[in-house]
Amino acid sequence: MNNNYVVIMAGGIGSRFWPFSREKRPKQFQDILGVGRTMIQQTVDRFEGVCPKENIYIVTSKDYKEITKEQLPFLSDDQILLEPCRRNTAPCVAYAAYKIGKKDPDANIVVAPADHVILDVPEFQLRVEKALHYVATHDILITLGIRPNRPDTGYGYIQALNDERLEVLYKVKTFTEKPNEELARAFVLSGDFVWNAGIFVWNAKAIKKAIETHLQDVHQLFSSAEESFYTSSEEQKIDELYHQCRDISIDYGIMEHAENVYVMRTDFGWSDLGTWKSLYEQADKNQEENVLHGNVMSYETFNTIVKTPKDKLVVVQGLENYIVAEYDNVLMICEKDHEQRVKQFLANAKDQKGKEFV
């Protein structure tokens, strides 16, 4: 267990969750589900027993250093990896892998986003521990795949090769990003595809070798920084190299190209909670199929989500299939079926009304 490490990616701004997710306080630092713990706190909680707390690393924006320390006070400064700018998940993974690899070359690493919902934590822990066992003894990269229960077009899909497997692990054939509905339905019916949860398990040596093979420029940058890790010069070195780093995801940069990628098929009540509709689907509903978070009175309202401040009484009447969301200085009312426009609303608010609404 002392060779097990967890890397939590917490640098995004959750723009599809605007206005609740804001640049100063994005959704991973908020109690989205109303359970008394923020999303990043819940993410850390579910790794209890998987690794020691001193082996948990958070990769986040420089802007979120203080809020990270406030919500996770057990972290040392060395456990908070600060990105000076956003460069997608490949540089994020590389930073963590090269830093942890310097401290412990035999490290087995789980990489997980900070803003996912997992309902069956014991099953999740069981699967993660099994995957950690495999990567400690095999030169492989593992991704956790979720058995789909519907043809969802909001998720990426992974195709597994049923005849090429390592016990409960299946060799990955293809990755497909967010297919159309017809393709998603075909994927689910085939039984060969799982949802891409964006949760990875590997050994430090294996992922570093993959980065060196498939992302040579990224390897050169982060291997050049190794001497500065765990020293006072680390932050300056990372600031320099991050601005030279290209914007590329770990899926596109590594997982789609490496030959040693395996998927573990799982089902532990997962949602990436990326949108208002996904929150609606996960949350408890009343008799009218409404999700009401806040001080809300509803009349003739159905299939609607209302998330508003508790110190303000909100009365809604005659709504069906709507999102009503208020946070700080923004109130948004939007048809649930048009939630994909939220990013457009955010961009327009920034351009036309000013950064204080972002």
Short mmCIF file of C-alpha atoms in Angstrom, two decimals:
data_model
loop_
_atom_site.label_atom_id
_atom_site.label_comp_id
_atom_site.label_asym_id
_atom_site.label_seq_id
_atom_site.Cartn_x
_atom_site.Cartn_y
_atom_site.Cartn_z
CA MET A 1 0.00 0.00 0.00
CA ASN A 2 2.89 2.41 0.66
CA ASN A 3 3.76 2.19 -3.07
CA ASN A 4 0.23 3.28 -4.00
CA TYR A 5 -0.40 6.90 -4.96
CA VAL A 6 -3.48 8.86 -5.98
CA VAL A 7 -3.44 11.84 -8.33
CA ILE A 8 -6.60 13.95 -8.39
CA MET A 9 -7.05 16.32 -11.33
CA ALA A 10 -8.78 19.46 -10.06
CA GLY A 11 -7.87 22.30 -12.39
CA GLY A 12 -10.98 22.72 -14.54
CA ILE A 13 -13.61 25.44 -14.25
CA GLY A 14 -16.70 23.30 -15.02
CA SER A 15 -18.12 25.73 -17.56
CA ARG A 16 -21.12 23.51 -18.38
CA PHE A 17 -22.23 23.98 -14.77
CA TRP A 18 -22.37 27.78 -14.93
CA PRO A 19 -23.54 29.84 -13.09
CA PHE A 20 -22.99 27.52 -10.11
CA SER A 21 -19.46 26.67 -11.22
CA ARG A 22 -17.44 29.90 -11.47
CA GLU A 23 -13.80 30.71 -12.21
CA LYS A 24 -13.17 31.71 -8.58
CA ARG A 25 -14.94 28.66 -7.16
CA PRO A 26 -15.43 25.86 -9.71
CA LYS A 27 -17.69 22.89 -9.07
CA GLN A 28 -15.01 20.58 -7.62
CA PHE A 29 -14.78 22.91 -4.63
CA GLN A 30 -18.54 23.01 -4.09
CA ASP A 31 -21.07 20.72 -2.45
CA ILE A 32 -23.01 20.06 -5.65
CA LEU A 33 -25.09 17.19 -4.25
CA GLY A 34 -25.93 18.87 -0.95
CA VAL A 35 -24.30 16.15 1.18
CA GLY A 36 -22.06 18.33 3.34
CA ARG A 37 -18.81 17.54 1.47
CA THR A 38 -17.44 19.21 -1.64
CA MET A 39 -16.71 17.12 -4.71
CA ILE A 40 -12.95 17.15 -4.17
CA GLN A 41 -13.43 16.15 -0.52
CA GLN A 42 -15.68 13.27 -1.58
CA THR A 43 -13.07 12.19 -4.15
CA VAL A 44 -10.35 12.08 -1.48
CA ASP A 45 -12.70 10.29 0.94
CA ARG A 46 -13.27 7.38 -1.44
CA PHE A 47 -9.54 6.62 -1.60
CA GLU A 48 -9.32 6.03 2.16
CA GLY A 49 -7.49 2.75 2.65
CA VAL A 50 -6.19 2.69 -0.92
CA CYS A 51 -3.06 4.69 -0.08
CA PRO A 52 -1.65 6.76 2.82
CA LYS A 53 -2.84 10.38 2.90
CA GLU A 54 0.71 11.58 2.29
CA ASN A 55 0.56 9.76 -1.08
CA ILE A 56 -2.40 11.79 -2.35
CA TYR A 57 -1.46 14.51 -4.85
CA ILE A 58 -3.74 17.22 -6.23
CA VAL A 59 -3.01 18.82 -9.61
CA THR A 60 -4.80 22.15 -9.88
CA SER A 61 -4.51 25.72 -11.05
CA LYS A 62 -2.35 28.22 -9.18
CA ASP A 63 -5.58 30.15 -8.63
CA TYR A 64 -6.94 27.32 -6.48
CA LYS A 65 -4.00 26.73 -4.16
CA GLU A 66 -5.60 28.35 -1.12
CA ILE A 67 -9.02 26.79 -1.55
CA THR A 68 -7.37 23.37 -2.01
CA LYS A 69 -5.44 23.80 1.26
CA GLU A 70 -8.57 25.05 2.99
CA GLN A 71 -10.66 22.05 1.95
CA LEU A 72 -7.87 19.45 2.30
CA PRO A 73 -5.77 20.74 5.21
CA PHE A 74 -3.77 17.50 5.53
CA LEU A 75 -1.92 18.24 2.28
CA SER A 76 1.66 19.48 2.34
CA ASP A 77 2.74 22.03 -0.28
CA ASP A 78 4.61 19.23 -2.08
CA GLN A 79 1.33 17.37 -2.54
CA ILE A 80 -0.31 20.29 -4.38
CA LEU A 81 0.95 20.51 -7.97
CA LEU A 82 0.19 23.97 -9.31
CA GLU A 83 -0.38 24.53 -13.02
CA PRO A 84 0.32 28.11 -14.18
CA CYS A 85 -1.97 27.63 -17.19
CA ARG A 86 -4.36 24.99 -18.50
CA ARG A 87 -2.79 22.51 -20.89
CA ASN A 88 -5.26 19.57 -20.76
CA THR A 89 -4.69 16.20 -19.09
CA ALA A 90 -1.44 14.91 -20.67
CA PRO A 91 0.82 17.58 -19.10
CA CYS A 92 -1.14 17.22 -15.85
CA VAL A 93 -0.49 13.45 -15.80
CA ALA A 94 3.14 13.93 -16.83
CA TYR A 95 3.83 16.45 -14.05
CA ALA A 96 2.44 14.06 -11.42
CA ALA A 97 4.12 10.95 -12.86
CA TYR A 98 7.58 12.49 -13.11
CA LYS A 99 7.36 14.06 -9.67
CA ILE A 100 6.05 10.96 -7.92
CA GLY A 101 8.45 8.78 -9.93
CA LYS A 102 11.40 10.76 -8.58
CA LYS A 103 10.30 10.09 -5.00
CA ASP A 104 9.27 6.46 -5.61
CA PRO A 105 10.31 4.84 -8.91
CA ASP A 106 8.09 1.81 -8.10
CA ALA A 107 4.98 3.94 -7.50
CA ASN A 108 1.62 2.55 -8.61
CA ILE A 109 -0.60 5.51 -9.47
CA VAL A 110 -4.36 6.06 -9.75
CA VAL A 111 -5.37 9.18 -11.71
CA ALA A 112 -8.93 10.43 -11.17
CA PRO A 113 -10.90 13.63 -11.82
CA ALA A 114 -12.07 15.62 -8.78
CA ASP A 115 -15.65 16.10 -9.95
CA HIS A 116 -17.12 12.63 -10.49
CA VAL A 117 -19.88 10.92 -8.55
CA ILE A 118 -19.39 7.32 -7.42
CA LEU A 119 -22.28 5.77 -5.52
CA ASP A 120 -20.83 2.33 -4.69
CA VAL A 121 -17.56 3.27 -2.96
CA PRO A 122 -16.69 -0.28 -1.69
CA GLU A 123 -17.00 -1.67 -5.24
CA PHE A 124 -14.92 1.24 -6.58
CA GLN A 125 -12.18 0.60 -4.00
CA LEU A 126 -12.18 -3.12 -4.79
CA ARG A 127 -11.69 -2.44 -8.50
CA VAL A 128 -9.00 0.18 -7.95
CA GLU A 129 -7.05 -2.11 -5.61
CA LYS A 130 -7.27 -4.94 -8.13
CA ALA A 131 -6.01 -2.65 -10.89
CA LEU A 132 -3.15 -1.46 -8.66
CA HIS A 133 -2.14 -5.09 -8.15
CA TYR A 134 -1.99 -5.66 -11.92
CA VAL A 135 0.11 -2.57 -12.70
CA ALA A 136 2.58 -3.51 -9.94
CA THR A 137 3.30 -6.76 -11.74
CA HIS A 138 2.68 -5.98 -15.45
CA ASP A 139 3.90 -3.30 -17.87
CA ILE A 140 0.39 -2.11 -18.74
CA LEU A 141 -1.81 1.00 -18.67
CA ILE A 142 -5.32 0.46 -17.28
CA THR A 143 -8.42 2.56 -17.81
CA LEU A 144 -11.65 1.91 -15.92
CA GLY A 145 -14.67 1.45 -18.18
CA ILE A 146 -18.28 1.73 -17.03
CA ARG A 147 -20.84 -0.76 -18.36
CA PRO A 148 -23.36 1.46 -20.19
CA ASN A 149 -27.05 1.28 -19.27
CA ARG A 150 -28.20 3.65 -22.04
CA PRO A 151 -26.88 5.07 -25.36
CA ASP A 152 -25.54 8.29 -23.87
CA THR A 153 -24.01 10.71 -26.40
CA GLY A 154 -22.25 12.76 -23.70
CA TYR A 155 -19.59 10.15 -22.90
CA GLY A 156 -16.62 8.70 -24.72
CA TYR A 157 -16.66 4.95 -25.45
CA ILE A 158 -13.98 2.26 -25.27
CA GLN A 159 -14.15 -0.90 -27.37
CA ALA A 160 -12.68 -3.98 -25.72
CA LEU A 161 -11.31 -7.10 -27.42
CA ASN A 162 -13.12 -9.99 -25.76
CA ASP A 163 -10.62 -12.57 -27.00
CA GLU A 164 -7.54 -10.67 -25.77
CA ARG A 165 -7.56 -10.42 -22.01
CA LEU A 166 -5.51 -10.61 -18.86
CA GLU A 167 -7.93 -12.20 -16.41
CA VAL A 168 -10.48 -9.38 -15.73
CA LEU A 169 -8.65 -6.92 -18.02
CA TYR A 170 -9.49 -6.61 -21.71
CA LYS A 171 -7.17 -5.29 -24.40
CA VAL A 172 -8.45 -1.98 -25.78
CA LYS A 173 -9.22 -1.85 -29.49
CA THR A 174 -10.58 1.67 -30.01
CA PHE A 175 -11.55 4.91 -28.24
CA THR A 176 -14.47 6.93 -29.62
CA GLU A 177 -15.29 10.45 -28.43
CA LYS A 178 -18.97 11.33 -27.83
CA PRO A 179 -20.73 9.53 -30.72
CA ASN A 180 -24.07 10.48 -32.23
CA GLU A 181 -27.19 8.74 -30.92
CA GLU A 182 -27.34 6.10 -33.66
CA LEU A 183 -23.71 5.11 -33.09
CA ALA A 184 -24.09 5.17 -29.30
CA ARG A 185 -27.08 2.83 -29.59
CA ALA A 186 -25.08 0.44 -31.78
CA PHE A 187 -22.20 0.53 -29.29
CA VAL A 188 -24.45 -0.39 -26.37
CA LEU A 189 -26.25 -3.16 -28.30
CA SER A 190 -22.93 -4.74 -29.36
CA GLY A 191 -21.85 -5.37 -25.78
CA ASP A 192 -18.23 -4.63 -26.73
CA PHE A 193 -18.19 -1.01 -25.55
CA VAL A 194 -17.97 0.68 -22.15
CA TRP A 195 -18.08 4.33 -21.15
CA ASN A 196 -14.72 6.02 -20.70
CA ALA A 197 -14.65 7.15 -17.05
CA GLY A 198 -11.34 9.01 -17.37
CA ILE A 199 -9.92 7.09 -14.38
CA PHE A 200 -6.50 5.52 -15.00
CA VAL A 201 -4.19 3.15 -13.14
CA TRP A 202 -0.53 2.55 -14.00
CA ASN A 203 2.97 2.22 -12.65
CA ALA A 204 5.20 5.30 -12.75
CA LYS A 205 7.74 3.50 -14.99
CA ALA A 206 5.03 2.40 -17.45
CA ILE A 207 3.42 5.81 -17.92
CA LYS A 208 6.79 7.58 -18.13
CA LYS A 209 7.87 5.12 -20.82
CA ALA A 210 4.61 5.74 -22.70
CA ILE A 211 5.09 9.51 -22.52
CA GLU A 212 8.67 9.18 -23.77
CA THR A 213 7.47 7.00 -26.67
CA HIS A 214 4.36 8.88 -27.76
CA LEU A 215 4.85 12.44 -26.44
CA GLN A 216 8.58 13.03 -26.75
CA ASP A 217 8.26 16.81 -26.40
CA VAL A 218 6.30 16.43 -23.15
CA HIS A 219 8.85 13.90 -21.88
CA GLN A 220 11.74 16.25 -22.60
CA LEU A 221 10.09 19.11 -20.71
CA PHE A 222 9.19 17.19 -17.57
CA SER A 223 12.32 15.06 -17.41
CA SER A 224 14.29 18.33 -17.51
CA ALA A 225 12.37 19.45 -14.41
CA GLU A 226 13.10 16.36 -12.27
CA GLU A 227 16.01 17.94 -10.41
CA SER A 228 13.76 20.76 -9.22
CA PHE A 229 11.02 18.53 -7.79
CA TYR A 230 10.61 18.83 -4.01
CA THR A 231 12.87 21.92 -3.98
CA SER A 232 12.24 25.66 -3.79
CA SER A 233 12.90 26.01 -7.55
CA GLU A 234 10.09 23.65 -8.63
CA GLU A 235 7.41 26.31 -9.07
CA GLN A 236 9.60 28.52 -11.26
CA LYS A 237 10.69 25.57 -13.41
CA ILE A 238 7.09 24.38 -13.88
CA ASP A 239 6.00 27.92 -14.79
CA GLU A 240 8.63 28.00 -17.54
CA LEU A 241 7.94 24.60 -19.05
CA TYR A 242 4.13 24.69 -18.87
CA HIS A 243 4.02 27.67 -21.21
CA GLN A 244 6.08 25.63 -23.68
CA CYS A 245 3.83 22.59 -23.35
CA ARG A 246 1.17 21.84 -25.94
CA ASP A 247 -2.49 21.38 -25.06
CA ILE A 248 -3.22 17.65 -25.42
CA SER A 249 -5.30 15.07 -23.58
CA ILE A 250 -3.91 11.85 -22.14
CA ASP A 251 -6.48 9.89 -24.17
CA TYR A 252 -5.41 11.38 -27.50
CA GLY A 253 -1.72 11.63 -26.65
CA ILE A 254 -1.14 8.20 -25.07
CA MET A 255 -4.11 5.88 -24.61
CA GLU A 256 -5.20 5.83 -28.27
CA HIS A 257 -1.68 4.95 -29.45
CA ALA A 258 -0.04 2.73 -26.83
CA GLU A 259 -0.09 -1.03 -27.43
CA ASN A 260 -0.34 -2.02 -23.76
CA VAL A 261 -3.68 -0.41 -22.84
CA TYR A 262 -6.27 -2.53 -21.05
CA VAL A 263 -9.75 -1.74 -19.77
CA MET A 264 -11.38 -3.08 -16.62
CA ARG A 265 -15.16 -3.30 -17.01
CA THR A 266 -16.81 -1.90 -13.91
CA ASP A 267 -20.11 -0.73 -12.50
CA PHE A 268 -19.94 1.34 -9.33
CA GLY A 269 -22.65 3.94 -9.85
CA TRP A 270 -20.52 6.41 -11.80
CA SER A 271 -21.40 9.79 -13.30
CA ASP A 272 -19.03 12.51 -14.44
CA LEU A 273 -21.58 15.08 -13.24
CA GLY A 274 -20.56 17.32 -16.12
CA THR A 275 -23.89 18.99 -16.80
CA TRP A 276 -27.09 20.16 -15.16
CA LYS A 277 -28.95 17.22 -16.69
CA SER A 278 -26.48 14.75 -15.17
CA LEU A 279 -26.97 16.36 -11.75
CA TYR A 280 -30.74 16.08 -12.25
CA GLU A 281 -30.38 12.37 -13.07
CA GLN A 282 -28.23 11.69 -9.98
CA ALA A 283 -30.14 13.72 -7.40
CA ASP A 284 -33.15 12.68 -5.30
CA LYS A 285 -36.48 13.75 -6.80
CA ASN A 286 -39.88 14.55 -5.29
CA GLN A 287 -43.28 13.24 -6.45
CA GLU A 288 -43.32 15.67 -9.37
CA GLU A 289 -39.86 14.44 -10.47
CA ASN A 290 -38.32 17.77 -9.42
CA VAL A 291 -34.89 18.28 -7.85
CA LEU A 292 -35.15 21.21 -5.45
CA HIS A 293 -31.97 22.46 -3.74
CA GLY A 294 -32.49 25.61 -1.68
CA ASN A 295 -35.52 27.29 -0.13
CA VAL A 296 -37.97 26.47 -2.90
CA MET A 297 -41.76 26.41 -3.26
CA SER A 298 -43.02 24.81 -6.47
CA TYR A 299 -46.48 24.70 -8.07
CA GLU A 300 -47.55 22.81 -11.21
CA THR A 301 -43.86 22.22 -11.90
CA PHE A 302 -42.46 18.92 -13.20
CA ASN A 303 -39.13 17.34 -14.26
CA THR A 304 -37.31 20.51 -13.27
CA ILE A 305 -34.12 21.20 -11.31
CA VAL A 306 -33.92 24.28 -9.09
CA LYS A 307 -30.63 25.05 -7.33
CA THR A 308 -30.68 28.39 -5.51
CA PRO A 309 -29.26 29.97 -2.32
CA LYS A 310 -30.87 28.82 0.93
CA ASP A 311 -31.18 32.39 2.20
CA LYS A 312 -33.55 33.36 -0.63
CA LEU A 313 -37.11 32.07 -0.99
CA VAL A 314 -37.73 30.99 -4.58
CA VAL A 315 -41.24 30.36 -5.93
CA VAL A 316 -41.68 28.62 -9.30
CA GLN A 317 -44.96 27.89 -11.06
CA GLY A 318 -45.85 26.25 -14.35
CA LEU A 319 -42.39 25.00 -15.31
CA GLU A 320 -41.72 21.67 -16.98
CA ASN A 321 -38.30 20.30 -17.91
CA TYR A 322 -36.35 23.41 -16.86
CA ILE A 323 -33.12 24.37 -15.11
CA VAL A 324 -33.33 27.23 -12.63
CA ALA A 325 -29.90 28.00 -11.19
CA GLU A 326 -28.73 30.95 -9.14
CA TYR A 327 -25.31 31.56 -7.63
CA ASP A 328 -23.78 34.82 -6.47
CA ASN A 329 -24.73 37.50 -9.03
CA VAL A 330 -26.19 35.29 -11.79
CA LEU A 331 -29.61 33.70 -12.26
CA MET A 332 -30.06 31.33 -15.21
CA ILE A 333 -33.37 29.86 -16.42
CA CYS A 334 -32.98 27.41 -19.28
CA GLU A 335 -34.88 24.51 -20.83
CA LYS A 336 -33.24 21.28 -19.73
CA ASP A 337 -33.10 19.99 -23.29
CA HIS A 338 -31.04 23.05 -24.28
CA GLU A 339 -28.41 22.70 -21.56
CA GLN A 340 -25.67 22.41 -24.19
CA ARG A 341 -26.09 26.18 -24.66
CA VAL A 342 -24.82 26.91 -21.13
CA LYS A 343 -21.23 27.29 -22.41
CA GLN A 344 -22.54 29.76 -24.99
CA PHE A 345 -24.39 31.71 -22.28
CA LEU A 346 -21.15 31.85 -20.26
CA ALA A 347 -19.10 33.07 -23.25
CA ASN A 348 -21.69 35.72 -24.08
CA ALA A 349 -21.89 36.88 -20.47
CA LYS A 350 -18.11 37.27 -20.39
CA ASP A 351 -18.04 39.24 -23.66
CA GLN A 352 -21.13 41.39 -23.14
CA LYS A 353 -21.48 41.81 -19.37
CA GLY A 354 -18.00 41.47 -17.89
CA LYS A 355 -15.71 39.04 -16.05
CA GLU A 356 -17.53 39.49 -12.73
CA PHE A 357 -20.27 37.20 -14.05
CA VAL A 358 -17.91 34.39 -15.09
#
